[in-house]
Every structure is written in structure tokens, then in C-alpha cells.
Amino acid sequence: KRPEEALPVLEADLALNRRYWSHDEENILCSQGNIASCLADLGRHDESLVLKREVFARYKALHGVSHERTIVSGANFCISLQHQEFWDECKTLVRDQLLPA
């Protein structure tokens, strides 16, 4: 893995998706999730967490809590919360949103 080289490529991909396929929110969310993962790989956990929170909120608004992509993005967000040791928020997320799904 070479996240320092991947990040500009992922950011360009997101920019292209927003410019030419702005109607395809799924694709944009996927691109944002990829950037969030890359940021985490670079040790930029605060930025990654903000982006993962946004992606999860958009999937939840778009599909509801029971949709597979919402659950996966919620699990990714929860893992990031654990890495940052935000235990209370992680427990609340799992208890209130992921388990009922």
C-alpha cells in the first residue's frame, strides 16, 4: 500500500464524479469512503473520522438504517471511533443504529 500516492488519485476521482456524475450519489459516497480509508492509512484519523461520519449519515438518509451499505459504512465508522477511543459514541452507534438494523 502507498496511501500517500493514492490520496491525490482518489481525490481526483471524487472531483470527476462530482463534476460529471453529480446525480450518482452512490458513486460519490463510495469515493468519499475510499478517501476516508486512505486518510486513516496516512494516520490522519481526525479527518477520516469526519468523512466517515458524513458518509454514514448520507447512506442512512438515502437508504435507511437497514440497508447493507448503511450498515457497512456504520461499521467502518464504528471501527474508526474505536481507534480514536471514542467508546461512548461507538457504543451508542452500535446499540441504537447498527444492532436494530
Short mmCIF file of N, CA and C in Angstrom, two decimals:
data_model
loop_
_atom_site.label_atom_id
_atom_site.label_comp_id
_atom_site.label_asym_id
_atom_site.label_seq_id
_atom_site.Cartn_x
_atom_site.Cartn_y
_atom_site.Cartn_z
N LYS A 1 0.83 -1.19 0.00
CA LYS A 1 0.00 0.00 0.00
C LYS A 1 0.87 1.24 0.00
N ARG A 2 0.44 2.21 -0.77
CA ARG A 2 1.13 3.50 -0.81
C ARG A 2 0.08 4.60 -0.75
N PRO A 3 -0.48 4.82 0.44
CA PRO A 3 -1.58 5.78 0.55
C PRO A 3 -1.21 7.21 0.19
N GLU A 4 0.05 7.57 0.40
CA GLU A 4 0.46 8.94 0.05
C GLU A 4 0.36 9.18 -1.45
N GLU A 5 0.52 8.12 -2.25
CA GLU A 5 0.37 8.23 -3.70
C GLU A 5 -1.09 8.06 -4.12
N ALA A 6 -1.83 7.30 -3.33
CA ALA A 6 -3.22 7.02 -3.68
C ALA A 6 -4.14 8.21 -3.42
N LEU A 7 -3.86 8.98 -2.38
CA LEU A 7 -4.78 10.05 -1.99
C LEU A 7 -5.08 11.04 -3.12
N PRO A 8 -4.08 11.58 -3.83
CA PRO A 8 -4.42 12.52 -4.91
C PRO A 8 -5.24 11.88 -6.02
N VAL A 9 -5.01 10.61 -6.26
CA VAL A 9 -5.79 9.90 -7.29
C VAL A 9 -7.24 9.77 -6.83
N LEU A 10 -7.43 9.40 -5.57
CA LEU A 10 -8.78 9.26 -5.03
C LEU A 10 -9.51 10.60 -4.99
N GLU A 11 -8.79 11.66 -4.65
CA GLU A 11 -9.39 12.99 -4.66
C GLU A 11 -9.78 13.42 -6.07
N ALA A 12 -8.96 13.10 -7.05
CA ALA A 12 -9.29 13.42 -8.45
C ALA A 12 -10.52 12.63 -8.89
N ASP A 13 -10.59 11.37 -8.47
CA ASP A 13 -11.75 10.53 -8.79
C ASP A 13 -13.02 11.15 -8.23
N LEU A 14 -12.97 11.59 -6.99
CA LEU A 14 -14.14 12.23 -6.38
C LEU A 14 -14.52 13.50 -7.13
N ALA A 15 -13.54 14.30 -7.50
CA ALA A 15 -13.81 15.54 -8.23
C ALA A 15 -14.49 15.24 -9.58
N LEU A 16 -14.00 14.21 -10.27
CA LEU A 16 -14.62 13.82 -11.55
C LEU A 16 -16.05 13.33 -11.34
N ASN A 17 -16.24 12.53 -10.30
CA ASN A 17 -17.59 12.03 -10.02
C ASN A 17 -18.54 13.18 -9.73
N ARG A 18 -18.09 14.14 -8.95
CA ARG A 18 -18.95 15.29 -8.64
C ARG A 18 -19.23 16.14 -9.87
N ARG A 19 -18.25 16.25 -10.75
CA ARG A 19 -18.42 17.10 -11.93
C ARG A 19 -19.30 16.44 -13.00
N TYR A 20 -19.04 15.17 -13.30
CA TYR A 20 -19.72 14.54 -14.42
C TYR A 20 -20.87 13.63 -14.02
N TRP A 21 -20.87 13.13 -12.80
CA TRP A 21 -21.91 12.22 -12.36
C TRP A 21 -22.49 12.67 -11.02
N SER A 22 -22.78 13.96 -10.92
CA SER A 22 -23.26 14.52 -9.66
C SER A 22 -24.59 13.91 -9.22
N HIS A 23 -25.33 13.35 -10.14
CA HIS A 23 -26.61 12.70 -9.82
C HIS A 23 -26.41 11.32 -9.19
N ASP A 24 -25.22 10.76 -9.28
CA ASP A 24 -24.94 9.40 -8.79
C ASP A 24 -24.34 9.47 -7.38
N GLU A 25 -25.21 9.67 -6.40
CA GLU A 25 -24.74 9.83 -5.03
C GLU A 25 -24.05 8.58 -4.50
N GLU A 26 -24.48 7.41 -4.94
CA GLU A 26 -23.83 6.16 -4.52
C GLU A 26 -22.34 6.18 -4.87
N ASN A 27 -22.05 6.58 -6.08
CA ASN A 27 -20.67 6.61 -6.56
C ASN A 27 -19.86 7.65 -5.78
N ILE A 28 -20.47 8.78 -5.50
CA ILE A 28 -19.79 9.83 -4.74
C ILE A 28 -19.51 9.35 -3.32
N LEU A 29 -20.49 8.70 -2.70
CA LEU A 29 -20.29 8.17 -1.35
C LEU A 29 -19.19 7.12 -1.32
N CYS A 30 -19.14 6.28 -2.32
CA CYS A 30 -18.08 5.27 -2.42
C CYS A 30 -16.71 5.95 -2.51
N SER A 31 -16.62 6.98 -3.34
CA SER A 31 -15.36 7.72 -3.48
C SER A 31 -14.96 8.37 -2.16
N GLN A 32 -15.92 8.94 -1.46
CA GLN A 32 -15.63 9.57 -0.17
C GLN A 32 -15.17 8.52 0.85
N GLY A 33 -15.79 7.36 0.83
CA GLY A 33 -15.37 6.28 1.73
C GLY A 33 -13.96 5.83 1.45
N ASN A 34 -13.60 5.77 0.18
CA ASN A 34 -12.22 5.40 -0.19
C ASN A 34 -11.22 6.44 0.31
N ILE A 35 -11.58 7.70 0.19
CA ILE A 35 -10.70 8.76 0.69
C ILE A 35 -10.56 8.67 2.20
N ALA A 36 -11.68 8.41 2.89
CA ALA A 36 -11.64 8.29 4.35
C ALA A 36 -10.71 7.16 4.78
N SER A 37 -10.77 6.04 4.10
CA SER A 37 -9.89 4.91 4.42
C SER A 37 -8.43 5.26 4.16
N CYS A 38 -8.19 5.96 3.08
CA CYS A 38 -6.82 6.37 2.75
C CYS A 38 -6.29 7.35 3.79
N LEU A 39 -7.12 8.28 4.22
CA LEU A 39 -6.71 9.22 5.26
C LEU A 39 -6.33 8.48 6.54
N ALA A 40 -7.10 7.46 6.88
CA ALA A 40 -6.78 6.67 8.07
C ALA A 40 -5.43 5.96 7.89
N ASP A 41 -5.20 5.44 6.70
CA ASP A 41 -3.91 4.77 6.42
C ASP A 41 -2.74 5.74 6.55
N LEU A 42 -3.00 7.01 6.29
CA LEU A 42 -1.96 8.04 6.40
C LEU A 42 -1.81 8.55 7.83
N GLY A 43 -2.64 8.05 8.74
CA GLY A 43 -2.58 8.50 10.12
C GLY A 43 -3.38 9.77 10.37
N ARG A 44 -4.14 10.20 9.41
CA ARG A 44 -4.96 11.41 9.53
C ARG A 44 -6.35 11.01 10.01
N HIS A 45 -6.38 10.48 11.23
CA HIS A 45 -7.58 9.86 11.77
C HIS A 45 -8.71 10.85 12.02
N ASP A 46 -8.41 12.06 12.42
CA ASP A 46 -9.47 13.03 12.67
C ASP A 46 -10.23 13.35 11.37
N GLU A 47 -9.49 13.57 10.30
CA GLU A 47 -10.12 13.86 9.01
C GLU A 47 -10.90 12.66 8.51
N SER A 48 -10.33 11.48 8.69
CA SER A 48 -11.00 10.25 8.28
C SER A 48 -12.32 10.08 9.02
N LEU A 49 -12.29 10.34 10.31
CA LEU A 49 -13.49 10.17 11.13
C LEU A 49 -14.60 11.13 10.69
N VAL A 50 -14.25 12.36 10.41
CA VAL A 50 -15.24 13.34 9.95
C VAL A 50 -15.89 12.85 8.65
N LEU A 51 -15.08 12.39 7.73
CA LEU A 51 -15.60 11.94 6.44
C LEU A 51 -16.44 10.67 6.59
N LYS A 52 -16.00 9.73 7.41
CA LYS A 52 -16.78 8.51 7.63
C LYS A 52 -18.11 8.82 8.28
N ARG A 53 -18.13 9.79 9.19
CA ARG A 53 -19.38 10.20 9.82
C ARG A 53 -20.34 10.76 8.76
N GLU A 54 -19.83 11.58 7.85
CA GLU A 54 -20.65 12.16 6.78
C GLU A 54 -21.19 11.07 5.84
N VAL A 55 -20.32 10.14 5.47
CA VAL A 55 -20.73 9.06 4.57
C VAL A 55 -21.83 8.22 5.21
N PHE A 56 -21.65 7.88 6.48
CA PHE A 56 -22.67 7.09 7.18
C PHE A 56 -23.99 7.85 7.24
N ALA A 57 -23.95 9.13 7.57
CA ALA A 57 -25.17 9.94 7.64
C ALA A 57 -25.88 10.01 6.29
N ARG A 58 -25.13 10.14 5.21
CA ARG A 58 -25.74 10.21 3.87
C ARG A 58 -26.35 8.86 3.47
N TYR A 59 -25.65 7.76 3.74
CA TYR A 59 -26.22 6.45 3.44
C TYR A 59 -27.50 6.23 4.24
N LYS A 60 -27.49 6.64 5.49
CA LYS A 60 -28.66 6.48 6.35
C LYS A 60 -29.83 7.29 5.81
N ALA A 61 -29.56 8.53 5.39
CA ALA A 61 -30.61 9.38 4.82
C ALA A 61 -31.11 8.84 3.48
N LEU A 62 -30.19 8.28 2.71
CA LEU A 62 -30.53 7.80 1.36
C LEU A 62 -31.28 6.47 1.39
N HIS A 63 -30.84 5.55 2.26
CA HIS A 63 -31.37 4.18 2.22
C HIS A 63 -32.05 3.71 3.50
N GLY A 64 -31.86 4.42 4.60
CA GLY A 64 -32.38 3.94 5.88
C GLY A 64 -31.34 3.09 6.59
N VAL A 65 -31.62 2.76 7.85
CA VAL A 65 -30.63 2.08 8.68
C VAL A 65 -30.43 0.61 8.34
N SER A 66 -31.39 0.00 7.66
CA SER A 66 -31.32 -1.45 7.42
C SER A 66 -30.63 -1.83 6.11
N HIS A 67 -30.27 -0.86 5.32
CA HIS A 67 -29.64 -1.15 4.03
C HIS A 67 -28.20 -1.63 4.24
N GLU A 68 -27.78 -2.55 3.40
CA GLU A 68 -26.44 -3.14 3.53
C GLU A 68 -25.33 -2.08 3.52
N ARG A 69 -25.41 -1.13 2.62
CA ARG A 69 -24.35 -0.13 2.54
C ARG A 69 -24.34 0.80 3.76
N THR A 70 -25.52 1.06 4.30
CA THR A 70 -25.59 1.85 5.53
C THR A 70 -24.92 1.10 6.67
N ILE A 71 -25.20 -0.17 6.77
CA ILE A 71 -24.63 -0.99 7.85
C ILE A 71 -23.11 -1.08 7.70
N VAL A 72 -22.62 -1.29 6.49
CA VAL A 72 -21.18 -1.38 6.26
C VAL A 72 -20.50 -0.05 6.59
N SER A 73 -21.09 1.05 6.13
CA SER A 73 -20.46 2.35 6.43
C SER A 73 -20.54 2.66 7.92
N GLY A 74 -21.62 2.22 8.58
CA GLY A 74 -21.72 2.39 10.02
C GLY A 74 -20.67 1.57 10.76
N ALA A 75 -20.43 0.35 10.29
CA ALA A 75 -19.39 -0.49 10.91
C ALA A 75 -18.01 0.14 10.71
N ASN A 76 -17.74 0.66 9.53
CA ASN A 76 -16.46 1.35 9.27
C ASN A 76 -16.31 2.56 10.18
N PHE A 77 -17.38 3.32 10.33
CA PHE A 77 -17.36 4.48 11.20
C PHE A 77 -17.09 4.06 12.64
N CYS A 78 -17.72 2.98 13.07
CA CYS A 78 -17.54 2.47 14.43
C CYS A 78 -16.09 2.02 14.67
N ILE A 79 -15.48 1.38 13.71
CA ILE A 79 -14.08 0.97 13.83
C ILE A 79 -13.19 2.21 14.01
N SER A 80 -13.48 3.26 13.25
CA SER A 80 -12.71 4.49 13.39
C SER A 80 -12.91 5.11 14.77
N LEU A 81 -14.13 5.06 15.27
CA LEU A 81 -14.39 5.57 16.62
C LEU A 81 -13.58 4.78 17.65
N GLN A 82 -13.49 3.47 17.46
CA GLN A 82 -12.70 2.64 18.38
C GLN A 82 -11.23 3.02 18.33
N HIS A 83 -10.70 3.23 17.14
CA HIS A 83 -9.29 3.61 17.00
C HIS A 83 -9.00 4.93 17.69
N GLN A 84 -9.97 5.82 17.68
CA GLN A 84 -9.81 7.13 18.34
C GLN A 84 -10.19 7.08 19.82
N GLU A 85 -10.64 5.91 20.26
CA GLU A 85 -11.06 5.68 21.64
C GLU A 85 -12.26 6.52 22.05
N PHE A 86 -13.19 6.71 21.11
CA PHE A 86 -14.46 7.36 21.38
C PHE A 86 -15.48 6.27 21.73
N TRP A 87 -15.29 5.67 22.88
CA TRP A 87 -16.04 4.47 23.26
C TRP A 87 -17.53 4.76 23.41
N ASP A 88 -17.89 5.87 24.03
CA ASP A 88 -19.31 6.14 24.26
C ASP A 88 -20.07 6.31 22.95
N GLU A 89 -19.49 7.06 22.03
CA GLU A 89 -20.15 7.25 20.74
C GLU A 89 -20.24 5.94 19.97
N CYS A 90 -19.19 5.13 20.07
CA CYS A 90 -19.19 3.83 19.40
C CYS A 90 -20.28 2.93 19.97
N LYS A 91 -20.37 2.87 21.29
CA LYS A 91 -21.40 2.04 21.92
C LYS A 91 -22.80 2.50 21.53
N THR A 92 -23.01 3.80 21.52
CA THR A 92 -24.32 4.35 21.15
C THR A 92 -24.64 4.01 19.70
N LEU A 93 -23.68 4.14 18.82
CA LEU A 93 -23.88 3.82 17.41
C LEU A 93 -24.28 2.35 17.24
N VAL A 94 -23.54 1.48 17.88
CA VAL A 94 -23.83 0.04 17.75
C VAL A 94 -25.20 -0.27 18.35
N ARG A 95 -25.44 0.20 19.54
CA ARG A 95 -26.67 -0.13 20.26
C ARG A 95 -27.91 0.44 19.56
N ASP A 96 -27.85 1.70 19.16
CA ASP A 96 -29.04 2.38 18.67
C ASP A 96 -29.26 2.27 17.17
N GLN A 97 -28.19 2.04 16.41
CA GLN A 97 -28.38 2.09 14.96
C GLN A 97 -27.97 0.81 14.24
N LEU A 98 -26.89 0.19 14.67
CA LEU A 98 -26.43 -1.00 13.92
C LEU A 98 -27.13 -2.27 14.37
N LEU A 99 -27.30 -2.48 15.67
CA LEU A 99 -27.96 -3.70 16.13
C LEU A 99 -29.41 -3.80 15.67
N PRO A 100 -30.20 -2.72 15.74
CA PRO A 100 -31.59 -2.84 15.28
C PRO A 100 -31.71 -3.12 13.78
N ALA A 101 -30.67 -2.77 13.02
CA ALA A 101 -30.72 -2.96 11.56
C ALA A 101 -30.73 -4.44 11.26
#
